[in-house]
CSV table of C-alpha atoms in Angstrom, one decimal:
chain,number,residue,atom,x,y,z
P,7,MET,CA,-69.3,-139.4,-3.9
P,8,ARG,CA,-67.7,-142.9,-3.1
P,9,GLN,CA,-64.4,-143.0,-5.0
P,10,THR,CA,-62.2,-145.9,-6.3
P,11,GLU,CA,-58.4,-145.8,-6.6
P,12,GLN,CA,-57.4,-146.5,-10.3
P,13,SER,CA,-54.8,-149.0,-11.2
P,14,LYS,CA,-53.4,-150.2,-14.7
P,15,TRP,CA,-56.0,-153.0,-14.7
P,16,ILE,CA,-58.4,-153.3,-12.1
P,17,GLU,CA,-59.5,-150.5,-9.8
P,18,LYS,CA,-58.8,-150.9,-6.0
P,19,GLY,CA,-61.6,-150.5,-3.5
P,20,PRO,CA,-61.6,-150.0,0.1
P,21,GLY,CA,-61.7,-153.9,0.9
P,22,PHE,CA,-63.8,-156.6,2.1
P,23,THR,CA,-62.8,-155.8,5.7
P,24,ALA,CA,-64.2,-152.4,5.6
P,25,GLY,CA,-67.3,-153.6,3.6
P,26,LEU,CA,-68.1,-156.0,6.1
P,27,SER,CA,-67.6,-153.6,9.2
P,28,GLY,CA,-69.4,-151.1,7.8
P,29,LEU,CA,-72.4,-153.3,7.0
P,30,ARG,CA,-74.3,-153.4,10.2
P,31,GLN,CA,-74.8,-150.0,10.3
P,32,ALA,CA,-75.5,-149.5,6.5
P,33,LEU,CA,-78.0,-152.1,6.6
P,34,GLY,CA,-81.7,-150.7,7.6
P,35,ILE,CA,-85.2,-150.8,6.4
P,36,LYS,CA,-84.6,-149.1,3.3
P,37,THR,CA,-81.8,-150.7,1.9
P,38,ALA,CA,-83.0,-154.0,3.0
P,39,SER,CA,-86.2,-153.2,1.2
P,40,ALA,CA,-84.7,-152.2,-2.0
P,41,GLY,CA,-82.8,-155.2,-2.0
P,42,LEU,CA,-85.7,-157.3,-1.7
P,43,VAL,CA,-87.5,-155.3,-4.7
P,44,ALA,CA,-84.6,-156.0,-6.7
P,45,ALA,CA,-84.4,-159.9,-5.9
P,46,ILE,CA,-88.3,-160.3,-6.7
P,47,PHE,CA,-88.1,-158.3,-9.6
P,48,GLY,CA,-85.1,-160.6,-11.0
P,49,CYS,CA,-86.4,-163.9,-9.8
P,50,SER,CA,-90.0,-163.4,-11.0
P,51,GLY,CA,-90.6,-162.8,-14.7
P,52,PRO,CA,-86.8,-163.3,-15.6
P,53,ALA,CA,-86.8,-166.8,-14.3
P,54,LEU,CA,-89.8,-167.7,-16.1
P,55,ILE,CA,-88.1,-166.5,-19.6
P,56,VAL,CA,-85.2,-168.9,-18.7
P,57,ILE,CA,-87.7,-171.5,-17.9
P,58,GLY,CA,-89.6,-170.9,-21.0
P,59,ALA,CA,-86.1,-171.2,-23.2
P,60,ALA,CA,-85.4,-174.4,-21.4
P,61,ASN,CA,-89.0,-175.9,-22.3
P,62,ASN,CA,-88.6,-174.5,-26.1
P,63,GLY,CA,-85.2,-176.1,-26.2
P,64,GLY,CA,-86.3,-179.4,-24.7
P,65,LEU,CA,-83.8,-179.2,-21.8
P,66,THR,CA,-84.6,-181.5,-19.0
P,67,GLU,CA,-85.2,-180.6,-15.5
P,68,GLY,CA,-82.1,-180.9,-14.1
P,69,GLN,CA,-80.5,-178.9,-17.1
P,70,THR,CA,-82.9,-176.4,-16.3
P,71,VAL,CA,-82.0,-176.4,-12.6
P,72,ALA,CA,-78.3,-176.3,-13.5
P,73,TRP,CA,-78.8,-173.1,-15.6
P,74,LEU,CA,-80.8,-171.1,-12.9
P,75,LEU,CA,-78.2,-172.0,-10.1
P,76,ALA,CA,-75.6,-170.7,-12.4
P,77,ILE,CA,-77.3,-167.5,-13.3
P,78,TYR,CA,-78.5,-166.9,-10.0
P,79,GLY,CA,-76.1,-168.4,-7.7
P,80,LEU,CA,-73.2,-166.8,-9.5
P,81,GLY,CA,-75.2,-163.4,-9.9
P,82,GLY,CA,-75.7,-163.5,-6.2
P,83,LEU,CA,-72.0,-163.9,-5.6
P,84,ILE,CA,-70.9,-161.1,-7.9
P,85,SER,CA,-73.1,-158.8,-5.7
P,86,LEU,CA,-71.4,-159.8,-2.7
P,87,ILE,CA,-68.2,-159.6,-4.1
P,88,MET,CA,-68.4,-156.1,-5.6
P,89,ALA,CA,-70.5,-154.6,-2.9
P,90,LEU,CA,-68.4,-155.8,0.1
P,91,TYR,CA,-65.2,-155.0,-1.7
P,92,TYR,CA,-65.8,-151.3,-3.3
P,93,LYS,CA,-68.6,-150.6,-0.8
P,94,LEU,CA,-70.8,-149.5,-3.9
P,95,PRO,CA,-74.3,-150.9,-4.9
P,96,VAL,CA,-72.7,-152.9,-8.1
P,97,THR,CA,-75.3,-155.4,-8.4
P,98,GLY,CA,-74.9,-158.8,-10.2
P,99,ALA,CA,-77.4,-161.1,-12.0
P,100,TYR,CA,-77.8,-162.0,-15.7
P,101,SER,CA,-78.6,-160.6,-19.2
P,102,ILE,CA,-82.6,-160.8,-19.4
P,103,PRO,CA,-82.5,-159.9,-23.2
P,104,GLY,CA,-79.8,-162.5,-23.5
P,105,ALA,CA,-81.8,-165.1,-22.1
P,106,ALA,CA,-84.4,-164.2,-24.7
P,107,LEU,CA,-81.7,-164.4,-27.2
P,108,VAL,CA,-80.8,-167.7,-26.1
P,109,ALA,CA,-84.6,-168.9,-25.9
P,110,GLY,CA,-84.8,-168.2,-29.7
P,111,ALA,CA,-81.3,-169.8,-30.5
P,112,LEU,CA,-82.6,-173.1,-28.7
P,113,ASN,CA,-85.0,-173.6,-31.7
P,114,THR,CA,-82.0,-174.0,-34.0
P,115,PHE,CA,-78.8,-175.1,-31.9
P,116,PRO,CA,-78.4,-178.2,-29.6
P,117,PHE,CA,-78.0,-177.0,-26.0
P,118,GLU,CA,-74.4,-178.2,-25.7
P,119,GLN,CA,-73.6,-176.2,-28.6
P,120,ALA,CA,-75.4,-173.2,-26.6
P,121,VAL,CA,-73.1,-174.0,-23.7
P,122,GLY,CA,-70.2,-173.8,-25.8
P,123,ALA,CA,-71.5,-170.2,-27.0
P,124,PHE,CA,-72.0,-169.2,-23.5
P,125,LEU,CA,-68.5,-170.1,-22.4
P,126,MET,CA,-67.0,-168.1,-25.5
P,127,ALA,CA,-69.1,-165.1,-24.8
P,128,GLY,CA,-67.7,-165.0,-21.2
P,129,ALA,CA,-64.1,-165.1,-22.5
P,130,MET,CA,-65.0,-162.3,-25.1
P,131,VAL,CA,-66.3,-160.1,-22.3
P,132,PHE,CA,-63.4,-161.1,-20.0
P,133,VAL,CA,-60.6,-160.3,-22.8
P,134,LEU,CA,-62.7,-157.0,-23.9
P,135,GLY,CA,-62.5,-155.9,-20.2
P,136,ILE,CA,-58.8,-156.7,-19.5
P,137,THR,CA,-57.5,-155.1,-22.7
P,138,GLY,CA,-59.4,-152.2,-22.7
P,139,LEU,CA,-61.1,-152.9,-26.1
P,140,ILE,CA,-64.8,-152.2,-25.2
P,141,GLY,CA,-65.2,-148.8,-26.4
P,142,LYS,CA,-64.0,-149.9,-29.9
P,143,VAL,CA,-66.2,-152.7,-30.0
P,144,MET,CA,-69.3,-150.6,-29.1
P,145,ARG,CA,-68.3,-147.9,-32.1
P,146,TRP,CA,-68.6,-150.9,-34.2
P,147,LEU,CA,-72.0,-152.1,-33.2
P,148,PRO,CA,-74.1,-148.9,-31.7
P,149,MET,CA,-76.6,-149.7,-29.3
P,150,PRO,CA,-79.7,-148.7,-31.9
P,151,ILE,CA,-78.3,-151.6,-34.0
P,152,VAL,CA,-78.1,-154.4,-31.4
P,153,MET,CA,-81.3,-153.5,-29.6
P,154,ALA,CA,-83.0,-153.7,-32.9
P,155,MET,CA,-81.6,-157.3,-33.6
P,156,ILE,CA,-82.8,-158.3,-30.0
P,157,ALA,CA,-86.3,-156.6,-30.8
P,158,GLY,CA,-86.7,-158.6,-33.9
P,159,ALA,CA,-85.3,-161.9,-32.6
P,160,LEU,CA,-88.0,-161.4,-29.5
P,161,ILE,CA,-91.0,-160.0,-31.0
P,162,ARG,CA,-92.2,-164.2,-31.7
P,163,PHE,CA,-92.6,-164.5,-27.6
P,164,GLY,CA,-94.9,-161.5,-27.5
P,165,VAL,CA,-96.8,-163.0,-30.5
P,166,GLY,CA,-96.9,-166.2,-28.7
P,167,ALA,CA,-98.2,-164.7,-25.5
P,168,VAL,CA,-101.2,-164.2,-27.6
P,169,THR,CA,-101.7,-167.6,-29.5
P,170,SER,CA,-101.4,-169.2,-25.9
P,171,ILE,CA,-104.7,-167.9,-25.3
P,172,GLU,CA,-106.3,-169.9,-28.0
P,173,LYS,CA,-104.6,-173.4,-26.7
P,174,LEU,CA,-105.7,-172.7,-23.2
P,175,PRO,CA,-108.3,-170.0,-23.2
P,176,ILE,CA,-109.6,-169.9,-19.4
P,177,VAL,CA,-106.1,-170.6,-17.8
P,178,VAL,CA,-104.1,-168.4,-19.9
P,179,GLY,CA,-106.8,-165.4,-20.3
P,180,ALA,CA,-107.3,-165.2,-16.4
P,181,ALA,CA,-103.6,-164.9,-16.0
P,182,THR,CA,-103.2,-162.3,-18.8
P,183,ILE,CA,-106.1,-160.3,-17.3
P,184,ALA,CA,-104.6,-160.4,-14.0
P,185,PHE,CA,-101.2,-159.2,-15.5
P,186,PHE,CA,-102.7,-156.0,-16.9
P,187,LEU,CA,-105.1,-155.3,-13.5
P,188,SER,CA,-102.1,-155.5,-11.4
P,189,MET,CA,-100.0,-153.3,-13.5
P,190,ARG,CA,-102.8,-150.9,-13.1
P,191,PHE,CA,-104.0,-151.3,-9.6
P,192,LEU,CA,-101.2,-153.2,-7.5
P,193,ARG,CA,-98.2,-151.1,-8.7
P,194,ALA,CA,-96.1,-152.5,-5.8
P,195,VAL,CA,-96.4,-156.3,-7.1
P,196,PRO,CA,-94.5,-157.4,-10.4
P,197,PRO,CA,-97.7,-157.9,-12.3
P,198,VAL,CA,-95.9,-161.3,-13.7
P,199,LEU,CA,-96.1,-162.5,-10.3
P,200,THR,CA,-99.7,-161.8,-9.8
P,201,ALA,CA,-100.2,-163.3,-13.4
P,202,LEU,CA,-98.5,-166.7,-12.2
P,203,VAL,CA,-100.4,-166.9,-9.1
P,204,VAL,CA,-103.7,-166.3,-11.0
P,205,GLY,CA,-102.2,-168.9,-13.4
P,206,LEU,CA,-101.5,-171.4,-10.6
P,207,LEU,CA,-105.0,-171.3,-9.4
P,208,ALA,CA,-106.7,-171.6,-12.6
P,209,VAL,CA,-104.5,-174.8,-13.4
P,210,THR,CA,-105.4,-176.2,-9.8
P,211,LEU,CA,-109.1,-175.3,-10.1
P,212,THR,CA,-109.4,-176.7,-13.6
P,213,GLY,CA,-106.6,-180.0,-12.8
P,214,GLY,CA,-104.2,-178.9,-15.3
P,215,PHE,CA,-101.0,-179.9,-13.8
P,216,GLN,CA,-98.7,-182.2,-15.9
P,217,GLY,CA,-97.3,-185.2,-14.2
P,218,GLY,CA,-99.3,-184.8,-11.1
P,219,GLU,CA,-97.7,-184.6,-7.5
P,220,ALA,CA,-95.0,-186.9,-8.5
P,221,ALA,CA,-93.3,-184.2,-10.6
P,222,ILE,CA,-93.1,-181.6,-7.8
P,223,SER,CA,-90.2,-182.7,-5.8
P,224,PHE,CA,-86.5,-181.9,-5.8
P,225,VAL,CA,-84.4,-182.0,-8.7
P,226,ALA,CA,-80.5,-182.1,-8.8
P,227,PRO,CA,-78.7,-180.1,-11.0
P,228,GLU,CA,-77.6,-181.7,-14.7
P,229,PHE,CA,-74.4,-180.4,-15.9
P,230,THR,CA,-73.7,-180.2,-20.0
P,231,ALA,CA,-70.3,-180.9,-21.5
P,232,PRO,CA,-69.9,-178.0,-24.1
P,233,VAL,CA,-69.4,-177.8,-27.9
P,234,PHE,CA,-67.7,-175.2,-29.9
P,235,THR,CA,-68.9,-174.5,-33.1
P,236,LEU,CA,-68.6,-171.6,-35.5
P,237,ASP,CA,-72.2,-170.8,-36.0
P,238,ALA,CA,-73.1,-170.8,-32.4
P,239,PHE,CA,-69.7,-168.3,-31.9
P,240,LEU,CA,-71.3,-165.9,-34.4
P,241,ALA,CA,-75.1,-166.4,-33.7
P,242,ILE,CA,-75.0,-166.7,-29.7
P,243,ALA,CA,-71.5,-165.6,-28.2
P,244,VAL,CA,-71.3,-162.5,-30.3
P,245,PRO,CA,-74.4,-161.1,-29.7
P,246,LEU,CA,-74.5,-162.1,-26.1
P,247,ALA,CA,-71.1,-160.4,-25.1
P,248,VAL,CA,-72.4,-157.2,-26.9
P,249,LEU,CA,-75.5,-157.3,-24.8
P,250,VAL,CA,-73.6,-157.9,-21.5
P,251,ILE,CA,-70.9,-155.0,-22.3
P,252,GLY,CA,-73.3,-152.7,-24.2
P,253,ALA,CA,-76.5,-153.0,-22.5
P,254,GLU,CA,-76.0,-154.1,-19.0
P,255,ASN,CA,-72.9,-153.2,-18.0
P,256,ALA,CA,-73.1,-149.7,-19.9
P,257,GLN,CA,-76.4,-149.3,-17.9
P,258,ALA,CA,-75.2,-149.8,-14.5
P,259,VAL,CA,-72.2,-147.5,-15.3
P,260,GLY,CA,-74.7,-144.7,-16.2
P,261,VAL,CA,-76.9,-145.2,-13.2
P,262,LEU,CA,-73.9,-145.2,-10.9
P,263,TYR,CA,-72.6,-142.0,-12.4
P,264,ALA,CA,-76.0,-140.4,-12.6
P,265,GLU,CA,-76.3,-141.3,-8.5
P,266,GLY,CA,-73.0,-139.9,-7.7
P,267,TYR,CA,-70.8,-142.7,-7.6
P,268,ARG,CA,-67.4,-143.8,-9.5
P,269,PRO,CA,-67.7,-146.9,-10.8
P,270,PRO,CA,-65.0,-149.4,-11.2
P,271,ILE,CA,-65.7,-149.9,-14.9
P,272,ASN,CA,-62.6,-152.3,-15.6
P,273,ALA,CA,-63.5,-154.7,-12.7
P,274,MET,CA,-67.3,-154.9,-13.6
P,275,THR,CA,-66.4,-155.9,-17.3
P,276,VAL,CA,-63.9,-158.3,-15.9
P,277,ILE,CA,-66.0,-160.2,-13.2
P,278,SER,CA,-68.8,-160.0,-16.0
P,279,GLY,CA,-66.4,-161.8,-18.0
P,280,ILE,CA,-65.3,-164.6,-15.3
P,281,GLY,CA,-68.9,-164.9,-14.3
P,282,GLY,CA,-70.1,-165.7,-18.0
P,283,MET,CA,-67.1,-168.3,-18.4
P,284,ILE,CA,-68.0,-170.2,-14.8
P,285,ALA,CA,-71.7,-169.8,-15.7
P,286,GLY,CA,-70.8,-171.6,-19.1
P,287,LEU,CA,-69.5,-174.6,-17.3
P,288,MET,CA,-72.4,-174.8,-15.1
P,289,GLY,CA,-74.8,-174.6,-18.3
P,290,GLY,CA,-75.9,-170.8,-17.6
P,291,HIS,CA,-75.6,-168.2,-20.3
P,292,ASN,CA,-74.3,-165.5,-18.5
P,293,ALA,CA,-73.7,-164.1,-14.7
P,294,ASN,CA,-72.7,-160.4,-15.0
P,295,ILE,CA,-73.2,-156.8,-13.7
P,296,ALA,CA,-77.2,-156.3,-13.9
P,297,GLY,CA,-78.4,-152.7,-14.9
P,298,PRO,CA,-81.8,-152.7,-13.8
P,299,MET,CA,-80.9,-154.2,-10.3
P,300,THR,CA,-78.0,-151.8,-9.7
P,301,ALA,CA,-80.5,-149.1,-10.7
P,302,ILE,CA,-83.0,-150.2,-8.0
P,303,CYS,CA,-79.9,-150.6,-5.1
P,304,SER,CA,-78.5,-147.4,-6.1
P,305,SER,CA,-81.5,-145.1,-6.0
P,306,ASP,CA,-82.7,-143.0,-2.9
P,307,GLN,CA,-85.4,-145.8,-2.2
P,308,ALA,CA,-82.2,-147.4,-0.8
P,309,GLY,CA,-81.7,-144.5,1.5
P,310,GLU,CA,-80.5,-141.3,1.7
P,311,ASP,CA,-76.8,-142.1,2.8
P,312,GLN,CA,-75.1,-142.9,-0.5
P,313,ALA,CA,-72.2,-144.8,1.1
P,314,GLY,CA,-74.6,-147.2,2.8
P,315,ARG,CA,-76.6,-147.9,-0.2
P,316,TYR,CA,-74.2,-151.1,-0.9
P,317,ALA,CA,-76.3,-152.8,1.8
P,318,ALA,CA,-78.9,-153.1,-0.4
P,319,THR,CA,-76.8,-155.0,-3.1
P,320,VAL,CA,-75.7,-157.4,-0.3
P,321,VAL,CA,-79.2,-158.2,0.6
P,322,ASN,CA,-79.8,-158.8,-2.8
P,323,GLY,CA,-76.8,-160.9,-3.3
P,324,VAL,CA,-77.9,-163.1,-0.5
P,325,LEU,CA,-81.5,-163.6,-1.9
P,326,PHE,CA,-80.4,-164.2,-5.4
P,327,ALA,CA,-77.9,-166.9,-4.6
P,328,SER,CA,-80.6,-168.7,-2.6
P,329,PHE,CA,-83.1,-168.8,-5.3
P,330,GLY,CA,-80.6,-170.0,-7.1
P,331,ILE,CA,-79.7,-173.0,-4.5
P,332,PHE,CA,-83.4,-173.8,-4.3
P,333,ALA,CA,-84.0,-173.8,-8.0
P,334,GLY,CA,-84.3,-177.5,-7.7
P,335,VAL,CA,-87.3,-177.0,-5.6
P,336,ALA,CA,-89.0,-174.3,-7.8
P,337,VAL,CA,-88.5,-175.8,-11.3
P,338,PRO,CA,-90.3,-179.1,-11.1
P,339,LEU,CA,-93.4,-177.0,-9.9
P,340,ILE,CA,-93.1,-174.6,-12.8
P,341,MET,CA,-92.3,-177.6,-15.1
P,342,ALA,CA,-95.8,-179.4,-13.9
P,343,LEU,CA,-97.8,-176.1,-15.3
P,344,PRO,CA,-99.1,-176.3,-18.7
P,345,GLY,CA,-96.6,-175.0,-21.3
P,346,PRO,CA,-98.9,-172.4,-22.9
P,347,LEU,CA,-99.2,-170.9,-19.4
P,348,VAL,CA,-95.5,-171.0,-18.9
P,349,GLY,CA,-95.3,-169.5,-22.6
P,350,ALA,CA,-97.7,-167.0,-22.1
P,351,VAL,CA,-96.3,-165.8,-18.7
P,352,ALA,CA,-92.7,-165.6,-20.1
P,353,GLY,CA,-94.4,-163.3,-23.0
P,354,LEU,CA,-95.9,-161.1,-20.8
P,355,ALA,CA,-92.7,-160.6,-18.7
P,356,MET,CA,-90.9,-159.8,-21.9
P,357,ILE,CA,-93.1,-156.7,-22.7
P,358,THR,CA,-90.7,-154.6,-20.9
P,359,VAL,CA,-87.8,-155.9,-22.8
P,360,LEU,CA,-89.3,-155.8,-25.9
P,361,LEU,CA,-90.5,-152.2,-25.2
P,362,SER,CA,-86.8,-151.0,-24.1
P,363,ALA,CA,-85.6,-152.8,-26.9
P,364,PHE,CA,-87.8,-150.8,-29.4
P,365,GLN,CA,-87.3,-147.8,-27.7
P,366,SER,CA,-83.7,-147.9,-27.9
P,367,ALA,CA,-83.4,-149.1,-31.3
P,368,PHE,CA,-85.4,-146.2,-32.6
P,369,ASP,CA,-84.8,-143.2,-30.7
P,370,ARG,CA,-84.1,-140.5,-33.3
P,371,ASN,CA,-81.4,-138.8,-31.1
P,372,ALA,CA,-79.1,-142.0,-31.0
P,373,GLY,CA,-79.1,-142.4,-34.6
P,374,TYR,CA,-78.5,-145.4,-36.8
P,375,GLN,CA,-82.4,-145.4,-37.6
P,376,ILE,CA,-82.1,-147.1,-41.0
P,377,GLY,CA,-79.6,-149.7,-39.9
P,378,ALA,CA,-81.7,-150.5,-36.5
P,379,PHE,CA,-84.7,-151.1,-39.0
P,380,VAL,CA,-82.7,-153.3,-41.3
P,381,ALA,CA,-81.4,-155.3,-38.2
P,382,LEU,CA,-85.0,-155.5,-37.1
P,383,ILE,CA,-86.5,-157.0,-40.1
P,384,VAL,CA,-83.3,-159.2,-40.6
P,385,ALA,CA,-83.7,-160.6,-37.0
P,386,MET,CA,-87.6,-160.9,-37.5
P,387,SER,CA,-86.9,-163.2,-40.7
P,388,ASN,CA,-85.1,-165.8,-38.9
P,389,VAL,CA,-83.0,-166.5,-42.0
P,390,THR,CA,-80.2,-168.8,-42.0
P,391,PHE,CA,-77.1,-168.3,-44.5
P,392,LEU,CA,-73.8,-170.2,-44.6
P,393,SER,CA,-75.5,-172.3,-41.4
P,394,ILE,CA,-75.3,-168.9,-39.8
P,395,SER,CA,-78.8,-167.7,-38.2
P,396,ALA,CA,-80.6,-164.5,-38.3
P,397,PRO,CA,-79.1,-162.6,-35.3
P,398,PHE,CA,-75.6,-162.4,-36.5
P,399,TRP,CA,-76.9,-161.2,-40.2
P,400,ALA,CA,-79.0,-158.6,-38.5
P,401,LEU,CA,-75.8,-157.1,-36.6
P,402,VAL,CA,-73.8,-157.5,-39.8
P,403,ALA,CA,-76.6,-156.1,-42.1
P,404,GLY,CA,-77.7,-153.2,-39.9
P,405,ALA,CA,-73.9,-152.1,-39.1
P,406,ALA,CA,-73.1,-152.2,-42.8
P,407,VAL,CA,-76.4,-150.3,-43.8
P,408,SER,CA,-75.4,-147.5,-41.3
P,409,MET,CA,-71.7,-147.2,-42.1
P,410,LEU,CA,-73.0,-146.6,-46.2
P,411,ASN,CA,-76.1,-144.4,-45.3
P,412,GLU,CA,-75.8,-142.9,-41.8
P,413,ARG,CA,-73.4,-140.2,-40.4
P,414,VAL,CA,-72.2,-141.4,-36.6
P,415,VAL,CA,-74.3,-139.2,-34.2
P,416,VAL,CA,-71.9,-137.0,-32.2
P,417,SER,CA,-73.5,-136.6,-29.0
P,418,LYS,CA,-73.4,-138.0,-25.3
P,419,PRO,CA,-73.5,-141.7,-25.4
P,420,ALA,CA,-77.2,-142.6,-23.9
P,421,VAL,CA,-77.4,-145.0,-21.3
P,422,ALA,CA,-78.5,-148.2,-22.3
P,423,PRO,CA,-82.0,-149.3,-21.5
P,424,ALA,CA,-83.1,-151.5,-18.7
P,425,SER,CA,-83.2,-155.0,-19.6
């Protein structure tokens, strides 16, 4: 088991010198392949969710590039810092359910207010990490209620994948069929990647590119000045901070414990807060410790030697950061695709997010079932009270109903679901 020394605030690790000196020996085919798989997972469907959110919010290509640069560039940097300093497979990226939450919020909030909320969410995570108040917050907001809110807010994106077929039947239909066939017969390839490739071929054959060849070029990032509002704080910042701490960090910690590591919990939370604030300044919703990528890089697929699996996180970090740097080339290409195709592929990519959210929300062993159902229907209603949108009220209503009608479940805390 890889240990980390505890200090009052931030855990102490072996240090960057030790991490760099041992990297050559730790790097091998298995660690490299695990890092590559984690990067492909994070750079395919999740990127389309972000790009779909940018489309829905009417962002410019430059703002979309800045968003991707923030979350991928900083996510990769977090991986490199945590892996090389602690010699642990603690992997950075961003919250995928958080990106989907922002996608819904951009229908209500101007992007500059969302950017202000990103900064506030990062500051909240940082303060909760540095003060050790995380446990109290999560007791007040149980994970089933949080994930029910996410499921209710995101269900319309799954429905949107279906309605997109009506708008562009040949292209979207081909991509959708390819997605499910790939899921069945090509398990080594992310099905969303197969859907995107088939969709690209269908668009090329039907001449459906928007803007022609002129749109396919390099676009420089365009940063957005933040605007701070109470409504955006309650509707975006609070749910986003809860997701980063309660879903991403909690899952990563659980996975690392299960693999025999002792994770630096305070450091993971603090760096997620710092990543959130810097990403917000750049126009991205958060850069934080990522549960799914940590699970891939810390598994036995990254090699038999536990002490060397941090090399998989290093590989993932380099690839993630590279994707962020070259987002200026990728975004114009994807933006040239028909809107229904982008929406459909993003909706297909959200299937696992929605399944995970529903499973976590309505797990009887986790409790809070009535509160979770209330949170689900309030979030689905898309109501607005006092100029505050549905996600916040879903959390309030779900927590209130559970406090009135349900007992707290006394059991081992479940690991948060993959996101």
